[in-house]
mmCIF file with all atom_site columns, C-alpha atoms in Angstrom:
data_model
loop_
_atom_site.group_PDB
_atom_site.id
_atom_site.type_symbol
_atom_site.label_atom_id
_atom_site.label_alt_id
_atom_site.label_comp_id
_atom_site.label_asym_id
_atom_site.label_entity_id
_atom_site.label_seq_id
_atom_site.pdbx_PDB_ins_code
_atom_site.Cartn_x
_atom_site.Cartn_y
_atom_site.Cartn_z
_atom_site.occupancy
_atom_site.B_iso_or_equiv
_atom_site.pdbx_formal_charge
_atom_site.auth_seq_id
_atom_site.auth_comp_id
_atom_site.auth_asym_id
_atom_site.auth_atom_id
_atom_site.pdbx_PDB_model_num
ATOM 1   C CA . UNK A 1 1   ? 2.916   6.117   -11.465 1.00 0.00 ? 1   UNK A CA 1
ATOM 2   C CA . UNK A 1 2   ? 4.309   2.300   -12.544 1.00 0.00 ? 2   UNK A CA 1
ATOM 3   C CA . UNK A 1 3   ? 7.647   1.285   -10.885 1.00 0.00 ? 3   UNK A CA 1
ATOM 4   C CA . UNK A 1 4   ? 8.219   1.111   -15.047 1.00 0.00 ? 4   UNK A CA 1
ATOM 5   C CA . UNK A 1 5   ? 7.821   4.668   -15.287 1.00 0.00 ? 5   UNK A CA 1
ATOM 6   C CA . UNK A 1 6   ? 9.503   5.812   -12.073 1.00 0.00 ? 6   UNK A CA 1
ATOM 7   C CA . UNK A 1 7   ? 12.816  3.907   -12.709 1.00 0.00 ? 7   UNK A CA 1
ATOM 8   C CA . UNK A 1 8   ? 12.907  5.754   -16.355 1.00 0.00 ? 8   UNK A CA 1
ATOM 9   C CA . UNK A 1 9   ? 12.003  8.511   -14.782 1.00 0.00 ? 9   UNK A CA 1
ATOM 10  C CA . UNK A 1 10  ? 14.843  8.487   -12.063 1.00 0.00 ? 10  UNK A CA 1
ATOM 11  C CA . UNK A 1 11  ? 17.411  6.729   -14.550 1.00 0.00 ? 11  UNK A CA 1
ATOM 12  C CA . UNK A 1 12  ? 19.107  10.281  -15.416 1.00 0.00 ? 12  UNK A CA 1
ATOM 13  C CA . UNK A 1 13  ? 21.756  9.044   -17.517 1.00 0.00 ? 13  UNK A CA 1
ATOM 14  C CA . UNK A 1 14  ? 19.390  6.532   -19.216 1.00 0.00 ? 14  UNK A CA 1
ATOM 15  C CA . UNK A 1 15  ? 21.881  3.270   -18.799 1.00 0.00 ? 15  UNK A CA 1
ATOM 16  C CA . UNK A 1 16  ? 18.872  1.103   -17.730 1.00 0.00 ? 16  UNK A CA 1
ATOM 17  C CA . UNK A 1 17  ? 20.450  1.301   -14.082 1.00 0.00 ? 17  UNK A CA 1
ATOM 18  C CA . UNK A 1 18  ? 19.500  3.458   -10.944 1.00 0.00 ? 18  UNK A CA 1
ATOM 19  C CA . UNK A 1 19  ? 22.929  4.697   -8.749  1.00 0.00 ? 19  UNK A CA 1
ATOM 20  C CA . UNK A 1 20  ? 21.966  4.572   -5.171  1.00 0.00 ? 20  UNK A CA 1
ATOM 21  C CA . UNK A 1 21  ? 21.240  8.094   -5.092  1.00 0.00 ? 21  UNK A CA 1
ATOM 22  C CA . UNK A 1 22  ? 18.580  7.480   -7.923  1.00 0.00 ? 22  UNK A CA 1
ATOM 23  C CA . UNK A 1 23  ? 17.400  4.231   -6.220  1.00 0.00 ? 23  UNK A CA 1
ATOM 24  C CA . UNK A 1 24  ? 16.543  6.161   -2.954  1.00 0.00 ? 24  UNK A CA 1
ATOM 25  C CA . UNK A 1 25  ? 14.756  8.878   -4.612  1.00 0.00 ? 25  UNK A CA 1
ATOM 26  C CA . UNK A 1 26  ? 12.874  6.379   -6.886  1.00 0.00 ? 26  UNK A CA 1
ATOM 27  C CA . UNK A 1 27  ? 11.608  4.353   -3.794  1.00 0.00 ? 27  UNK A CA 1
ATOM 28  C CA . UNK A 1 28  ? 10.307  7.701   -2.307  1.00 0.00 ? 28  UNK A CA 1
ATOM 29  C CA . UNK A 1 29  ? 8.400   8.563   -5.324  1.00 0.00 ? 29  UNK A CA 1
ATOM 30  C CA . UNK A 1 30  ? 6.613   5.353   -5.034  1.00 0.00 ? 30  UNK A CA 1
ATOM 31  C CA . UNK A 1 31  ? 5.698   6.408   -1.590  1.00 0.00 ? 31  UNK A CA 1
ATOM 32  C CA . UNK A 1 32  ? 7.996   4.340   0.423   1.00 0.00 ? 32  UNK A CA 1
ATOM 33  C CA . UNK A 1 33  ? 9.783   6.277   3.341   1.00 0.00 ? 33  UNK A CA 1
ATOM 34  C CA . UNK A 1 34  ? 13.221  4.195   3.474   1.00 0.00 ? 34  UNK A CA 1
ATOM 35  C CA . UNK A 1 35  ? 16.260  5.997   5.418   1.00 0.00 ? 35  UNK A CA 1
ATOM 36  C CA . UNK A 1 36  ? 19.776  6.430   3.637   1.00 0.00 ? 36  UNK A CA 1
ATOM 37  C CA . UNK A 1 37  ? 20.507  3.593   5.613   1.00 0.00 ? 37  UNK A CA 1
ATOM 38  C CA . UNK A 1 38  ? 17.750  1.194   4.612   1.00 0.00 ? 38  UNK A CA 1
ATOM 39  C CA . UNK A 1 39  ? 18.376  2.493   0.771   1.00 0.00 ? 39  UNK A CA 1
ATOM 40  C CA . UNK A 1 40  ? 22.235  1.426   1.468   1.00 0.00 ? 40  UNK A CA 1
ATOM 41  C CA . UNK A 1 41  ? 21.045  -1.713  2.922   1.00 0.00 ? 41  UNK A CA 1
ATOM 42  C CA . UNK A 1 42  ? 18.316  -2.879  0.232   1.00 0.00 ? 42  UNK A CA 1
ATOM 43  C CA . UNK A 1 43  ? 21.165  -1.944  -2.105  1.00 0.00 ? 43  UNK A CA 1
ATOM 44  C CA . UNK A 1 44  ? 22.723  -5.172  -0.693  1.00 0.00 ? 44  UNK A CA 1
ATOM 45  C CA . UNK A 1 45  ? 26.934  -3.456  -1.463  1.00 0.00 ? 45  UNK A CA 1
ATOM 46  C CA . UNK A 1 46  ? 25.581  -2.965  -5.081  1.00 0.00 ? 46  UNK A CA 1
ATOM 47  C CA . UNK A 1 47  ? 26.721  0.483   -6.669  1.00 0.00 ? 47  UNK A CA 1
ATOM 48  C CA . UNK A 1 48  ? 23.750  0.471   -9.276  1.00 0.00 ? 48  UNK A CA 1
ATOM 49  C CA . UNK A 1 49  ? 20.180  -1.156  -9.466  1.00 0.00 ? 49  UNK A CA 1
ATOM 50  C CA . UNK A 1 50  ? 18.668  -2.907  -12.963 1.00 0.00 ? 50  UNK A CA 1
ATOM 51  C CA . UNK A 1 51  ? 15.122  -2.617  -13.530 1.00 0.00 ? 51  UNK A CA 1
ATOM 52  C CA . UNK A 1 52  ? 14.721  -6.132  -12.327 1.00 0.00 ? 52  UNK A CA 1
ATOM 53  C CA . UNK A 1 53  ? 16.780  -5.730  -9.034  1.00 0.00 ? 53  UNK A CA 1
ATOM 54  C CA . UNK A 1 54  ? 14.338  -2.692  -8.571  1.00 0.00 ? 54  UNK A CA 1
ATOM 55  C CA . UNK A 1 55  ? 11.319  -4.559  -9.065  1.00 0.00 ? 55  UNK A CA 1
ATOM 56  C CA . UNK A 1 56  ? 12.420  -7.354  -6.683  1.00 0.00 ? 56  UNK A CA 1
ATOM 57  C CA . UNK A 1 57  ? 13.260  -5.267  -4.080  1.00 0.00 ? 57  UNK A CA 1
ATOM 58  C CA . UNK A 1 58  ? 9.782   -3.311  -4.302  1.00 0.00 ? 58  UNK A CA 1
ATOM 59  C CA . UNK A 1 59  ? 7.824   -6.424  -3.993  1.00 0.00 ? 59  UNK A CA 1
ATOM 60  C CA . UNK A 1 60  ? 9.524   -7.341  -0.938  1.00 0.00 ? 60  UNK A CA 1
ATOM 61  C CA . UNK A 1 61  ? 10.206  -4.266  0.986   1.00 0.00 ? 61  UNK A CA 1
ATOM 62  C CA . UNK A 1 62  ? 7.870   -2.847  3.886   1.00 0.00 ? 62  UNK A CA 1
ATOM 63  C CA . UNK A 1 63  ? 9.130   0.202   5.817   1.00 0.00 ? 63  UNK A CA 1
ATOM 64  C CA . UNK A 1 64  ? 8.365   0.127   9.575   1.00 0.00 ? 64  UNK A CA 1
ATOM 65  C CA . UNK A 1 65  ? 5.929   2.562   8.664   1.00 0.00 ? 65  UNK A CA 1
ATOM 66  C CA . UNK A 1 66  ? 3.965   1.006   6.406   1.00 0.00 ? 66  UNK A CA 1
ATOM 67  C CA . UNK A 1 67  ? 3.482   -1.913  9.003   1.00 0.00 ? 67  UNK A CA 1
ATOM 68  C CA . UNK A 1 68  ? 2.505   0.412   11.796  1.00 0.00 ? 68  UNK A CA 1
ATOM 69  C CA . UNK A 1 69  ? -0.132  2.204   9.427   1.00 0.00 ? 69  UNK A CA 1
ATOM 70  C CA . UNK A 1 70  ? -1.318  -1.368  8.501   1.00 0.00 ? 70  UNK A CA 1
ATOM 71  C CA . UNK A 1 71  ? -1.220  -2.311  11.848  1.00 0.00 ? 71  UNK A CA 1
ATOM 72  C CA . UNK A 1 72  ? -3.637  0.879   12.927  1.00 0.00 ? 72  UNK A CA 1
ATOM 73  C CA . UNK A 1 73  ? -5.874  0.516   9.838   1.00 0.00 ? 73  UNK A CA 1
ATOM 74  C CA . UNK A 1 74  ? -6.383  -3.108  10.939  1.00 0.00 ? 74  UNK A CA 1
ATOM 75  C CA . UNK A 1 75  ? -7.032  -2.665  14.516  1.00 0.00 ? 75  UNK A CA 1
ATOM 76  C CA . UNK A 1 76  ? -9.534  0.322   13.459  1.00 0.00 ? 76  UNK A CA 1
ATOM 77  C CA . UNK A 1 77  ? -11.445 -2.245  11.071  1.00 0.00 ? 77  UNK A CA 1
ATOM 78  C CA . UNK A 1 78  ? -11.759 -4.820  13.996  1.00 0.00 ? 78  UNK A CA 1
ATOM 79  C CA . UNK A 1 79  ? -13.553 -2.601  16.253  1.00 0.00 ? 79  UNK A CA 1
ATOM 80  C CA . UNK A 1 80  ? -16.510 -3.237  13.485  1.00 0.00 ? 80  UNK A CA 1
ATOM 81  C CA . UNK A 1 81  ? -15.781 -7.116  14.244  1.00 0.00 ? 81  UNK A CA 1
ATOM 82  C CA . UNK A 1 82  ? -18.325 -7.743  16.421  1.00 0.00 ? 82  UNK A CA 1
ATOM 83  C CA . UNK A 1 83  ? -18.088 -11.622 16.477  1.00 0.00 ? 83  UNK A CA 1
ATOM 84  C CA . UNK A 1 84  ? -14.196 -11.192 16.171  1.00 0.00 ? 84  UNK A CA 1
ATOM 85  C CA . UNK A 1 85  ? -14.610 -13.402 12.977  1.00 0.00 ? 85  UNK A CA 1
ATOM 86  C CA . UNK A 1 86  ? -12.145 -11.387 10.473  1.00 0.00 ? 86  UNK A CA 1
ATOM 87  C CA . UNK A 1 87  ? -14.944 -9.755  8.662   1.00 0.00 ? 87  UNK A CA 1
ATOM 88  C CA . UNK A 1 88  ? -16.703 -6.781  8.577   1.00 0.00 ? 88  UNK A CA 1
ATOM 89  C CA . UNK A 1 89  ? -20.099 -6.525  7.980   1.00 0.00 ? 89  UNK A CA 1
ATOM 90  C CA . UNK A 1 90  ? -21.327 -4.241  4.811   1.00 0.00 ? 90  UNK A CA 1
ATOM 91  C CA . UNK A 1 91  ? -23.979 -2.277  6.774   1.00 0.00 ? 91  UNK A CA 1
ATOM 92  C CA . UNK A 1 92  ? -21.111 -1.469  9.190   1.00 0.00 ? 92  UNK A CA 1
ATOM 93  C CA . UNK A 1 93  ? -18.657 -0.332  6.562   1.00 0.00 ? 93  UNK A CA 1
ATOM 94  C CA . UNK A 1 94  ? -20.928 1.596   4.666   1.00 0.00 ? 94  UNK A CA 1
ATOM 95  C CA . UNK A 1 95  ? -22.212 3.180   8.132   1.00 0.00 ? 95  UNK A CA 1
ATOM 96  C CA . UNK A 1 96  ? -18.566 4.027   8.407   1.00 0.00 ? 96  UNK A CA 1
ATOM 97  C CA . UNK A 1 97  ? -18.157 5.564   5.397   1.00 0.00 ? 97  UNK A CA 1
ATOM 98  C CA . UNK A 1 98  ? -21.214 7.455   5.372   1.00 0.00 ? 98  UNK A CA 1
ATOM 99  C CA . UNK A 1 99  ? -20.638 8.759   8.835   1.00 0.00 ? 99  UNK A CA 1
ATOM 100 C CA . UNK A 1 100 ? -17.097 8.789   9.936   1.00 0.00 ? 100 UNK A CA 1
ATOM 101 C CA . UNK A 1 101 ? -14.178 11.035  8.975   1.00 0.00 ? 101 UNK A CA 1
ATOM 102 C CA . UNK A 1 102 ? -13.746 12.153  5.751   1.00 0.00 ? 102 UNK A CA 1
ATOM 103 C CA . UNK A 1 103 ? -17.562 11.609  4.923   1.00 0.00 ? 103 UNK A CA 1
ATOM 104 C CA . UNK A 1 104 ? -17.897 10.312  1.483   1.00 0.00 ? 104 UNK A CA 1
ATOM 105 C CA . UNK A 1 105 ? -20.902 10.757  -1.099  1.00 0.00 ? 105 UNK A CA 1
ATOM 106 C CA . UNK A 1 106 ? -23.653 7.834   -1.648  1.00 0.00 ? 106 UNK A CA 1
ATOM 107 C CA . UNK A 1 107 ? -21.633 7.213   -4.736  1.00 0.00 ? 107 UNK A CA 1
ATOM 108 C CA . UNK A 1 108 ? -18.158 6.757   -3.752  1.00 0.00 ? 108 UNK A CA 1
ATOM 109 C CA . UNK A 1 109 ? -19.405 4.443   -0.616  1.00 0.00 ? 109 UNK A CA 1
ATOM 110 C CA . UNK A 1 110 ? -21.205 2.556   -3.474  1.00 0.00 ? 110 UNK A CA 1
ATOM 111 C CA . UNK A 1 111 ? -18.306 1.758   -5.396  1.00 0.00 ? 111 UNK A CA 1
ATOM 112 C CA . UNK A 1 112 ? -16.126 1.151   -2.770  1.00 0.00 ? 112 UNK A CA 1
ATOM 113 C CA . UNK A 1 113 ? -18.683 -1.399  -1.490  1.00 0.00 ? 113 UNK A CA 1
ATOM 114 C CA . UNK A 1 114 ? -18.956 -2.434  -4.673  1.00 0.00 ? 114 UNK A CA 1
ATOM 115 C CA . UNK A 1 115 ? -15.396 -2.937  -5.091  1.00 0.00 ? 115 UNK A CA 1
ATOM 116 C CA . UNK A 1 116 ? -14.539 -4.775  -1.982  1.00 0.00 ? 116 UNK A CA 1
ATOM 117 C CA . UNK A 1 117 ? -14.558 -8.711  -2.111  1.00 0.00 ? 117 UNK A CA 1
ATOM 118 C CA . UNK A 1 118 ? -17.361 -10.602 0.233   1.00 0.00 ? 118 UNK A CA 1
ATOM 119 C CA . UNK A 1 119 ? -17.249 -13.940 1.812   1.00 0.00 ? 119 UNK A CA 1
ATOM 120 C CA . UNK A 1 120 ? -20.197 -15.776 1.217   1.00 0.00 ? 120 UNK A CA 1
ATOM 121 C CA . UNK A 1 121 ? -21.902 -14.802 4.019   1.00 0.00 ? 121 UNK A CA 1
ATOM 122 C CA . UNK A 1 122 ? -22.022 -11.103 2.397   1.00 0.00 ? 122 UNK A CA 1
ATOM 123 C CA . UNK A 1 123 ? -19.043 -9.771  5.076   1.00 0.00 ? 123 UNK A CA 1
ATOM 124 C CA . UNK A 1 124 ? -15.962 -8.164  4.244   1.00 0.00 ? 124 UNK A CA 1
ATOM 125 C CA . UNK A 1 125 ? -13.068 -9.976  5.333   1.00 0.00 ? 125 UNK A CA 1
ATOM 126 C CA . UNK A 1 126 ? -10.803 -7.314  7.102   1.00 0.00 ? 126 UNK A CA 1
ATOM 127 C CA . UNK A 1 127 ? -7.504  -8.525  5.143   1.00 0.00 ? 127 UNK A CA 1
ATOM 128 C CA . UNK A 1 128 ? -9.140  -8.162  2.088   1.00 0.00 ? 128 UNK A CA 1
ATOM 129 C CA . UNK A 1 129 ? -10.401 -4.959  2.589   1.00 0.00 ? 129 UNK A CA 1
ATOM 130 C CA . UNK A 1 130 ? -6.753  -3.730  4.031   1.00 0.00 ? 130 UNK A CA 1
ATOM 131 C CA . UNK A 1 131 ? -5.289  -4.747  0.493   1.00 0.00 ? 131 UNK A CA 1
ATOM 132 C CA . UNK A 1 132 ? -8.072  -2.694  -1.127  1.00 0.00 ? 132 UNK A CA 1
ATOM 133 C CA . UNK A 1 133 ? -7.287  0.140   0.648   1.00 0.00 ? 133 UNK A CA 1
ATOM 134 C CA . UNK A 1 134 ? -3.693  0.084   0.601   1.00 0.00 ? 134 UNK A CA 1
ATOM 135 C CA . UNK A 1 135 ? -3.777  -0.103  -2.771  1.00 0.00 ? 135 UNK A CA 1
ATOM 136 C CA . UNK A 1 136 ? -5.414  2.970   -3.491  1.00 0.00 ? 136 UNK A CA 1
#
C-alpha cells in the first residue's frame, strides 16, 4: 500500500491530518514498528501530522529493528562474497535461492536474477541486492 493510501485510510475524519494515534497506526500499517514513545518523538510536539510531514517522516524513519534486519541480511550475503569485493556472484545467488531456506522455483529465481542490478563483471553488489530485497 502506498503512503498516500495509508494516510487517507487512517485520516478518519478526512481533515487531511492525522492525530498522533492515527499517525502511529499508519506507520505500523506500512510495516514499521515504532513504540508509542518513538511515535511521539517523530511527531516532534505536533498534535496533528499533515501528509507532507508524514512523507518526510517516512523517508527518514528507520526503526532499530529495520537496521538490525538489514545488518543480518548484509552479513548473510557477505558469506557468499568470497573475494571481499562487496559483490555476490550470480551463480552463488542462484544456488542459494534454489537450494536454501524457502526454496524458490526456477522461474522465481530467474526473475530475481534478471531484476538484480549487476556490475561490469556480472556480479551483484550486496548493497543493491539489499535495497532490492528490502523493497519487496
